[in-house]
mmCIF file of C-alpha atoms in Angstrom:
data_model
loop_
_atom_site.group_PDB
_atom_site.id
_atom_site.type_symbol
_atom_site.label_atom_id
_atom_site.label_comp_id
_atom_site.label_asym_id
_atom_site.label_seq_id
_atom_site.Cartn_x
_atom_site.Cartn_y
_atom_site.Cartn_z
ATOM 1 C CA MET S 294 124.912 94.309 82.251
ATOM 2 C CA PRO S 295 122.813 92.728 85.031
ATOM 3 C CA THR S 296 124.309 89.601 86.513
ATOM 4 C CA THR S 297 122.635 86.251 85.869
ATOM 5 C CA ASP S 298 124.110 84.645 88.996
ATOM 6 C CA HIS S 299 120.928 84.825 91.044
ATOM 7 C CA PRO S 300 120.157 82.897 94.221
ATOM 8 C CA ALA S 301 117.613 80.136 93.962
ATOM 9 C CA PRO S 302 114.241 80.484 95.681
ATOM 10 C CA ALA S 303 114.395 80.462 99.472
ATOM 11 C CA ALA S 304 115.256 77.055 100.865
ATOM 12 C CA PRO S 305 112.942 75.146 103.226
ATOM 13 C CA THR S 306 113.409 75.241 106.983
ATOM 14 C CA PRO S 307 116.638 73.811 108.405
ATOM 15 C CA PRO S 308 116.989 70.108 109.196
ATOM 16 C CA PRO S 309 117.485 68.992 112.811
ATOM 17 C CA LEU S 310 120.518 70.721 114.311
ATOM 18 C CA GLY S 311 122.658 67.582 114.446
ATOM 19 C CA GLU S 312 122.191 67.008 110.716
ATOM 20 C CA HIS S 313 122.752 70.665 109.890
ATOM 21 C CA LEU S 314 126.078 70.846 111.744
ATOM 22 C CA VAL S 315 127.593 67.928 109.815
ATOM 23 C CA ALA S 316 126.221 68.936 106.412
ATOM 24 C CA PRO S 317 128.917 69.717 103.800
ATOM 25 C CA THR S 318 127.163 72.984 102.950
ATOM 26 C CA THR S 319 127.377 74.149 106.575
ATOM 27 C CA ARG S 320 131.081 73.294 106.747
ATOM 28 C CA ALA S 321 131.692 75.174 103.521
ATOM 29 C CA ALA S 322 129.770 78.230 104.736
ATOM 30 C CA MET S 323 131.752 78.281 107.990
ATOM 31 C CA ALA S 324 135.026 78.134 106.038
ATOM 32 C CA VAL S 325 133.933 81.212 104.079
ATOM 33 C CA GLN S 326 132.708 82.957 107.235
ATOM 34 C CA GLN S 327 136.038 82.366 108.967
ATOM 35 C CA GLU S 328 137.963 83.957 106.108
ATOM 36 C CA ALA S 329 135.480 86.826 105.801
ATOM 37 C CA LEU S 330 135.834 87.720 109.497
ATOM 38 C CA TYR S 331 139.625 87.420 109.323
ATOM 39 C CA ALA S 332 139.697 89.806 106.364
ATOM 40 C CA ALA S 333 137.237 92.226 107.997
ATOM 41 C CA ARG S 334 139.304 92.477 111.155
ATOM 42 C CA ARG S 335 142.530 92.869 109.172
ATOM 43 C CA TYR S 336 141.061 95.620 107.007
ATOM 44 C CA LEU S 337 139.528 97.604 109.859
ATOM 45 C CA ARG S 338 142.599 97.323 112.080
ATOM 46 C CA GLY S 339 144.678 98.468 109.132
ATOM 47 C CA GLN S 340 142.436 101.539 108.910
ATOM 48 C CA GLY S 341 143.140 102.391 112.555
ATOM 49 C CA PHE S 342 140.011 100.921 114.162
ATOM 50 C CA THR S 343 139.911 99.334 117.629
ATOM 51 C CA GLU S 344 137.759 96.249 118.193
ATOM 52 C CA LEU S 345 135.615 96.293 121.334
ATOM 53 C CA LEU S 346 133.451 93.487 122.693
ATOM 54 C CA PRO S 347 129.830 94.687 122.577
ATOM 55 C CA PRO S 348 127.243 94.585 125.363
ATOM 56 C CA LEU S 349 124.603 91.855 125.207
ATOM 57 C CA VAL S 350 121.904 93.396 127.437
ATOM 58 C CA GLY S 351 120.941 96.927 128.420
ATOM 59 C CA PRO S 352 118.044 99.065 129.678
ATOM 60 C CA VAL S 353 117.240 100.008 126.057
ATOM 61 C CA THR S 354 118.294 98.897 122.615
ATOM 62 C CA ASP S 355 117.950 100.108 119.044
ATOM 63 C CA PRO S 356 114.254 100.806 118.352
ATOM 64 C CA GLY S 357 114.787 101.096 114.602
ATOM 65 C CA GLY S 358 114.324 97.492 113.368
ATOM 66 C CA ARG S 359 111.433 97.355 110.921
ATOM 67 C CA GLY S 360 108.777 95.091 112.383
ATOM 68 C CA ALA S 361 111.188 93.368 114.777
ATOM 69 C CA LYS S 362 110.879 93.281 118.574
ATOM 70 C CA ALA S 363 113.446 93.015 121.357
ATOM 71 C CA LEU S 364 113.433 90.229 123.920
ATOM 72 C CA ASP S 365 112.984 91.261 127.557
ATOM 73 C CA VAL S 366 115.394 90.232 130.306
ATOM 74 C CA ASP S 367 114.832 90.469 134.079
ATOM 75 C CA TYR S 368 118.119 92.046 135.151
ATOM 76 C CA TYR S 369 118.101 91.922 138.953
ATOM 77 C CA GLY S 370 114.566 93.237 139.027
ATOM 78 C CA HIS S 371 115.099 95.780 136.264
ATOM 79 C CA PRO S 372 113.535 95.362 132.802
ATOM 80 C CA TYR S 373 116.421 95.073 130.326
ATOM 81 C CA LYS S 374 116.576 94.162 126.639
ATOM 82 C CA LEU S 375 118.723 91.818 124.613
ATOM 83 C CA MET S 376 120.587 93.889 122.050
ATOM 84 C CA THR S 377 118.899 94.220 118.665
ATOM 85 C CA SER S 378 121.811 96.538 117.828
ATOM 86 C CA ALA S 379 124.487 98.182 119.971
ATOM 87 C CA ILE S 380 124.397 101.452 118.038
ATOM 88 C CA LEU S 381 123.776 103.598 121.131
ATOM 89 C CA TYR S 382 126.813 102.072 122.822
ATOM 90 C CA LYS S 383 128.937 102.753 119.754
ATOM 91 C CA GLN S 384 128.114 106.445 119.984
ATOM 92 C CA ALA S 385 128.730 106.545 123.729
ATOM 93 C CA SER S 386 132.152 104.907 123.244
ATOM 94 C CA LEU S 387 133.522 107.421 120.758
ATOM 95 C CA ARG S 388 135.146 109.751 123.286
ATOM 96 C CA GLY S 389 137.487 106.945 124.299
ATOM 97 C CA PHE S 390 137.626 105.101 120.967
ATOM 98 C CA PRO S 391 137.133 107.464 117.997
ATOM 99 C CA LYS S 392 137.348 104.620 115.445
ATOM 100 C CA LEU S 393 135.781 101.426 116.729
ATOM 101 C CA PHE S 394 134.109 98.252 115.589
ATOM 102 C CA TYR S 395 132.325 95.237 117.032
ATOM 103 C CA ILE S 396 131.542 91.782 115.706
ATOM 104 C CA ALA S 397 128.219 92.025 117.467
ATOM 105 C CA PRO S 398 125.601 89.342 118.170
ATOM 106 C CA ASN S 399 122.053 90.655 117.806
ATOM 107 C CA VAL S 400 118.652 89.158 118.643
ATOM 108 C CA ARG S 401 115.547 90.419 116.862
ATOM 109 C CA VAL S 402 112.156 88.744 117.113
ATOM 110 C CA GLU S 403 111.166 89.179 113.482
ATOM 111 C CA PRO S 404 107.558 88.668 112.311
ATOM 112 C CA PRO S 405 106.869 84.960 111.597
ATOM 113 C CA GLU S 406 105.913 85.788 108.015
ATOM 114 C CA THR S 407 109.567 86.636 107.307
ATOM 115 C CA ALA S 408 110.660 83.017 107.936
ATOM 116 C CA GLY S 409 110.393 82.113 104.266
ATOM 117 C CA THR S 410 112.216 85.108 102.806
ATOM 118 C CA GLY S 411 115.643 83.515 103.098
ATOM 119 C CA ARG S 412 116.847 86.876 104.465
ATOM 120 C CA HIS S 413 115.897 86.822 108.148
ATOM 121 C CA LEU S 414 117.147 85.155 111.315
ATOM 122 C CA VAL S 415 116.286 85.834 114.947
ATOM 123 C CA GLU S 416 119.951 85.536 115.971
ATOM 124 C CA PHE S 417 122.537 87.127 113.706
ATOM 125 C CA HIS S 418 125.789 89.092 113.809
ATOM 126 C CA GLN S 419 126.917 92.446 112.476
ATOM 127 C CA ILE S 420 130.260 94.021 111.725
ATOM 128 C CA ASP S 421 129.385 97.257 113.523
ATOM 129 C CA VAL S 422 131.550 100.285 112.696
ATOM 130 C CA GLU S 423 131.564 103.866 114.056
ATOM 131 C CA ILE S 424 133.833 106.807 113.204
ATOM 132 C CA ALA S 425 134.029 110.042 115.201
ATOM 133 C CA ASP S 426 133.936 113.331 113.270
ATOM 134 C CA ALA S 427 133.075 111.482 110.060
ATOM 135 C CA THR S 428 130.594 112.179 107.283
ATOM 136 C CA ARG S 429 128.262 109.818 105.499
ATOM 137 C CA ASP S 430 130.705 109.720 102.586
ATOM 138 C CA ASP S 431 133.481 108.634 104.972
ATOM 139 C CA ALA S 432 131.352 105.757 106.262
ATOM 140 C CA MET S 433 130.344 104.738 102.734
ATOM 141 C CA ASP S 434 134.012 104.652 101.706
ATOM 142 C CA VAL S 435 134.858 102.351 104.632
ATOM 143 C CA ALA S 436 131.878 100.083 103.886
ATOM 144 C CA ALA S 437 132.834 99.818 100.206
ATOM 145 C CA GLY S 438 136.465 99.153 101.058
ATOM 146 C CA LEU S 439 135.493 96.542 103.617
ATOM 147 C CA LEU S 440 133.246 94.638 101.210
ATOM 148 C CA THR S 441 135.837 94.795 98.435
ATOM 149 C CA GLU S 442 138.703 93.548 100.602
ATOM 150 C CA VAL S 443 136.663 90.775 102.223
ATOM 151 C CA THR S 444 135.485 89.551 98.829
ATOM 152 C CA ARG S 445 139.004 89.605 97.376
ATOM 153 C CA HIS S 446 140.386 87.706 100.365
ATOM 154 C CA VAL S 447 137.702 85.011 100.200
ATOM 155 C CA LEU S 448 138.251 84.527 96.469
ATOM 156 C CA ASP S 449 142.009 84.240 97.051
ATOM 157 C CA THR S 450 141.928 81.868 100.041
ATOM 158 C CA VAL S 451 139.000 79.482 99.534
ATOM 159 C CA PRO S 452 138.301 79.338 95.775
ATOM 160 C CA ASP S 453 137.856 75.569 96.012
ATOM 161 C CA VAL S 454 135.099 75.997 98.601
ATOM 162 C CA LEU S 455 133.276 78.501 96.406
ATOM 163 C CA ALA S 456 133.679 76.191 93.410
ATOM 164 C CA ASP S 457 132.183 73.274 95.371
ATOM 165 C CA LEU S 458 129.208 75.510 96.192
ATOM 166 C CA GLY S 459 128.814 76.441 92.530
ATOM 167 C CA ARG S 460 129.598 80.132 93.087
ATOM 168 C CA ASP S 461 130.991 81.676 89.891
ATOM 169 C CA PRO S 462 133.883 84.056 90.663
ATOM 170 C CA LEU S 463 132.850 86.147 87.663
ATOM 171 C CA ALA S 464 129.879 87.305 89.752
ATOM 172 C CA PHE S 465 132.330 89.529 91.658
ATOM 173 C CA THR S 466 134.181 91.067 88.701
ATOM 174 C CA GLU S 467 132.522 94.483 88.869
ATOM 175 C CA LEU S 468 132.568 94.523 92.678
ATOM 176 C CA LEU S 469 136.353 94.094 92.737
ATOM 177 C CA THR S 470 136.808 97.361 90.843
ATOM 178 C CA GLY S 471 135.671 99.087 94.052
ATOM 179 C CA LYS S 472 133.423 101.402 92.047
ATOM 180 C CA PHE S 473 129.903 101.216 93.429
ATOM 181 C CA ASP S 474 126.910 103.062 92.021
ATOM 182 C CA VAL S 475 124.826 105.496 94.094
ATOM 183 C CA CYS S 476 121.160 106.446 93.804
ATOM 184 C CA THR S 477 118.870 108.359 96.120
ATOM 185 C CA HIS S 478 115.808 106.857 97.763
ATOM 186 C CA ALA S 479 113.621 109.075 95.550
ATOM 187 C CA GLU S 480 115.373 107.790 92.422
ATOM 188 C CA ALA S 481 114.930 104.199 93.584
ATOM 189 C CA VAL S 482 111.217 104.821 94.186
ATOM 190 C CA ASP S 483 110.834 106.270 90.692
ATOM 191 C CA ARG S 484 112.567 103.265 89.129
ATOM 192 C CA LEU S 485 110.367 100.820 91.000
ATOM 193 C CA ARG S 486 107.159 102.662 90.226
ATOM 194 C CA GLY S 487 108.222 102.896 86.584
ATOM 195 C CA GLY S 488 108.505 99.117 86.584
ATOM 196 C CA GLY S 489 105.059 98.679 88.111
ATOM 197 C CA HIS S 490 106.006 98.145 91.766
ATOM 198 C CA PRO S 491 103.946 100.302 94.186
ATOM 199 C CA GLN S 492 106.823 101.486 96.396
ATOM 200 C CA SER S 493 105.940 104.103 99.028
ATOM 201 C CA ALA S 494 107.927 107.345 98.816
ATOM 202 C CA ASP S 495 107.720 107.761 102.604
ATOM 203 C CA ALA S 496 109.042 104.378 103.741
ATOM 204 C CA GLU S 497 112.069 102.145 103.443
ATOM 205 C CA ILE S 498 112.371 100.191 100.210
ATOM 206 C CA ASP S 499 110.262 97.093 100.808
ATOM 207 C CA TRP S 500 111.550 93.534 100.391
ATOM 208 C CA VAL S 501 110.176 93.060 96.886
ATOM 209 C CA GLY S 502 111.483 96.420 95.741
ATOM 210 C CA GLU S 503 114.904 95.799 97.243
ATOM 211 C CA GLU S 504 115.232 92.437 95.530
ATOM 212 C CA THR S 505 114.067 93.939 92.232
ATOM 213 C CA LEU S 506 116.715 96.665 92.328
ATOM 214 C CA SER S 507 119.321 94.118 93.422
ATOM 215 C CA ARG S 508 118.596 91.782 90.511
ATOM 216 C CA GLU S 509 118.892 94.646 88.028
ATOM 217 C CA ALA S 510 122.436 95.502 89.170
ATOM 218 C CA ASP S 511 125.820 94.042 88.186
ATOM 219 C CA ARG S 512 127.686 95.436 91.212
ATOM 220 C CA PRO S 513 126.805 96.624 94.729
ATOM 221 C CA PHE S 514 125.207 100.042 94.945
ATOM 222 C CA PHE S 515 124.278 102.580 97.595
ATOM 223 C CA VAL S 516 120.807 103.977 98.232
ATOM 224 C CA THR S 517 120.974 107.293 100.106
ATOM 225 C CA ASP S 518 118.692 109.999 101.516
ATOM 226 C CA TYR S 519 115.874 107.997 103.075
ATOM 227 C CA PRO S 520 112.893 110.062 104.247
ATOM 228 C CA LYS S 521 112.664 111.143 107.852
ATOM 229 C CA GLY S 522 110.443 108.755 109.782
ATOM 230 C CA SER S 523 111.606 105.685 107.896
ATOM 231 C CA ARG S 524 114.597 105.076 110.201
ATOM 232 C CA GLY S 525 115.625 105.459 113.845
ATOM 233 C CA PHE S 526 115.949 108.747 115.701
ATOM 234 C CA TYR S 527 119.751 108.523 115.576
ATOM 235 C CA ASP S 528 119.990 108.956 111.775
ATOM 236 C CA ARG S 529 120.918 112.585 111.200
ATOM 237 C CA GLU S 530 118.466 114.831 109.389
ATOM 238 C CA ASP S 531 120.081 116.885 106.634
ATOM 239 C CA PRO S 532 120.103 120.494 107.924
ATOM 240 C CA GLU S 533 119.901 121.802 104.359
ATOM 241 C CA ARG S 534 117.063 119.475 103.323
ATOM 242 C CA PRO S 535 114.596 119.025 106.188
ATOM 243 C CA GLY S 536 112.791 115.709 105.999
ATOM 244 C CA THR S 537 115.746 113.918 104.387
ATOM 245 C CA LEU S 538 118.181 111.758 106.342
ATOM 246 C CA ARG S 539 121.941 111.615 105.883
ATOM 247 C CA ASN S 540 121.929 107.828 105.679
ATOM 248 C CA PHE S 541 122.501 104.940 103.275
ATOM 249 C CA ASP S 542 122.097 101.277 102.523
ATOM 250 C CA LEU S 543 124.572 99.183 100.534
ATOM 251 C CA ILE S 544 122.694 96.705 98.348
ATOM 252 C CA ALA S 545 124.399 93.644 96.893
ATOM 253 C CA HIS S 546 123.747 92.782 93.269
ATOM 254 C CA GLY S 547 122.319 89.496 92.007
ATOM 255 C CA GLY S 548 119.178 89.517 94.153
ATOM 256 C CA TYR S 549 120.982 89.261 97.515
ATOM 257 C CA GLY S 550 119.713 92.593 98.809
ATOM 258 C CA GLU S 551 120.890 94.792 101.665
ATOM 259 C CA LEU S 552 124.276 94.056 103.210
ATOM 260 C CA VAL S 553 124.900 97.335 105.051
ATOM 261 C CA SER S 554 122.843 100.071 106.682
ATOM 262 C CA GLY S 555 124.424 103.253 108.025
ATOM 263 C CA SER S 556 124.230 107.000 108.505
ATOM 264 C CA GLU S 557 125.597 110.138 110.009
ATOM 265 C CA ARG S 558 124.330 110.327 113.608
ATOM 266 C CA GLU S 559 122.440 112.923 115.549
ATOM 267 C CA SER S 560 124.740 114.046 118.363
ATOM 268 C CA HIS S 561 123.191 117.173 119.930
ATOM 269 C CA TYR S 562 121.184 116.488 123.064
ATOM 270 C CA ALA S 563 118.168 118.676 122.240
ATOM 271 C CA THR S 564 117.904 117.331 118.712
ATOM 272 C CA ILE S 565 118.104 113.729 119.912
ATOM 273 C CA VAL S 566 115.281 114.312 122.403
ATOM 274 C CA THR S 567 113.146 115.955 119.718
ATOM 275 C CA ARG S 568 113.765 113.115 117.281
ATOM 276 C CA MET S 569 112.903 110.556 119.965
ATOM 277 C CA ARG S 570 109.565 112.229 120.614
ATOM 278 C CA GLU S 571 108.834 112.558 116.899
ATOM 279 C CA SER S 572 109.388 108.822 116.472
ATOM 280 C CA GLY S 573 107.170 107.912 119.428
ATOM 281 C CA GLU S 574 109.988 107.004 121.810
ATOM 282 C CA ASN S 575 109.898 107.990 125.486
ATOM 283 C CA PRO S 576 113.157 109.848 126.267
ATOM 284 C CA ALA S 577 112.950 108.760 129.916
ATOM 285 C CA LYS S 578 113.820 105.188 128.833
ATOM 286 C CA TYR S 579 117.118 106.424 127.420
ATOM 287 C CA ASP S 580 118.408 108.080 130.581
ATOM 288 C CA TRP S 581 121.984 106.752 130.412
ATOM 289 C CA TYR S 582 122.302 107.559 126.710
ATOM 290 C CA LEU S 583 120.892 111.063 127.079
ATOM 291 C CA LYS S 584 123.242 111.677 130.002
ATOM 292 C CA ALA S 585 126.125 110.829 127.669
ATOM 293 C CA ALA S 586 124.647 113.155 125.029
ATOM 294 C CA ARG S 587 124.429 116.020 127.564
ATOM 295 C CA GLU S 588 128.085 115.450 128.416
ATOM 296 C CA GLY S 589 128.962 115.487 124.735
ATOM 297 C CA ILE S 590 128.795 112.706 122.153
ATOM 298 C CA PRO S 591 131.078 113.349 119.167
ATOM 299 C CA ALA S 592 129.478 113.803 115.791
ATOM 300 C CA SER S 593 129.961 110.551 113.900
ATOM 301 C CA ALA S 594 128.958 108.250 111.097
ATOM 302 C CA GLY S 595 128.852 104.490 111.002
ATOM 303 C CA PHE S 596 127.173 101.351 109.775
ATOM 304 C CA GLY S 597 126.389 97.712 110.403
ATOM 305 C CA MET S 598 127.218 94.962 107.894
ATOM 306 C CA GLY S 599 125.294 91.741 108.398
ATOM 307 C CA VAL S 600 127.730 88.829 108.727
ATOM 308 C CA GLN S 601 125.270 86.155 107.641
ATOM 309 C CA ARG S 602 124.021 88.278 104.730
ATOM 310 C CA LEU S 603 127.625 88.848 103.681
ATOM 311 C CA VAL S 604 128.433 85.125 103.787
ATOM 312 C CA ARG S 605 125.246 84.227 101.914
ATOM 313 C CA PHE S 606 126.244 86.699 99.196
ATOM 314 C CA LEU S 607 129.787 85.325 98.996
ATOM 315 C CA THR S 608 128.662 81.696 98.868
ATOM 316 C CA GLY S 609 125.615 82.165 96.670
ATOM 317 C CA LEU S 610 123.512 80.000 98.973
ATOM 318 C CA ASP S 611 119.739 80.201 99.023
ATOM 319 C CA ALA S 612 118.974 81.315 102.580
ATOM 320 C CA LEU S 613 120.561 82.760 105.694
ATOM 321 C CA TRP S 614 119.912 79.630 107.746
ATOM 322 C CA GLN S 615 122.402 77.803 105.519
ATOM 323 C CA VAL S 616 125.200 80.172 106.596
ATOM 324 C CA SER S 617 124.432 80.043 110.326
ATOM 325 C CA ALA S 618 125.746 77.207 112.494
ATOM 326 C CA TYR S 619 122.781 77.472 114.861
ATOM 327 C CA PRO S 620 119.931 78.951 112.798
ATOM 328 C CA LYS S 621 116.759 80.284 114.360
ATOM 329 C CA LEU S 622 114.079 81.299 111.882
ATOM 330 C CA PRO S 623 111.326 83.775 112.838
ATOM 331 C CA GLY S 624 108.381 81.956 114.386
ATOM 332 C CA VAL S 625 110.165 78.570 114.373
ATOM 333 C CA VAL S 626 111.151 77.143 117.761
ATOM 334 C CA ALA S 627 114.656 75.671 117.520
ATOM 335 C CA PRO S 628 117.464 74.680 119.934
#
């Protein structure tokens, strides 16, 4: 049965920073965030992962953010980027660290029109995971286990905080079984079109469609097999089904939307170059990464789980700015 524990409409813009930092809601969100990160690190270390500290700037960054741009940095006369995602560095690190994770800060200049969605920040963090010689199913299992263990730990350690926020623990009953549903992108498109939403079959599920599917669910669920061209060049194309990617999203129930995005990765040099060109990227910009690919990047799978999206889901709060100590909304100048 679909859950009725839905978030309220997106909250207004944050108050001045001084007020925000002393607000009871901010303190409560940070208490949940602290426990969520503790549990995430404990779970991943228990699974044999090594935590690395991620890079903050580089000559290139992930080009795959939908509609978002990277900020430029003058790095001793060289044009560098602030990281929108450290995915390329995760792949390059696998020879030394076959199971790794970051708690990674990311900066994405999102379109100003996303400021009111409640789902976007310019500065955010990800629990970034990569596994050498792994399949998509392996990465999905880790993502599901991570979400389940973090949720259980938060419910066990700060139930009073969740109660003060009005978050009903029964909202997590089905999640705690660890049994998540799976549907393909094509199946999701059919469901949305059947309900009257004009979802494109050739693109990512749009915001309205994602929220619609999320509200219909009573537990998190995976969406797999996105069409080629809808994601970055690093998402592996299925060799048995050309045009289909070996990737996934993990969508939270209750209207909270995407928590995780991941995939198997392209690892062969020639294929990576071809995929770059197909997606409009200039391979020359990726010299250091392609050098690593020529030397041999292990096949892998991995994902990123948004920390602020995770904490918003756990707390039931209206908008991501409420679960960030120093929120920066798209298009809004803030300290």
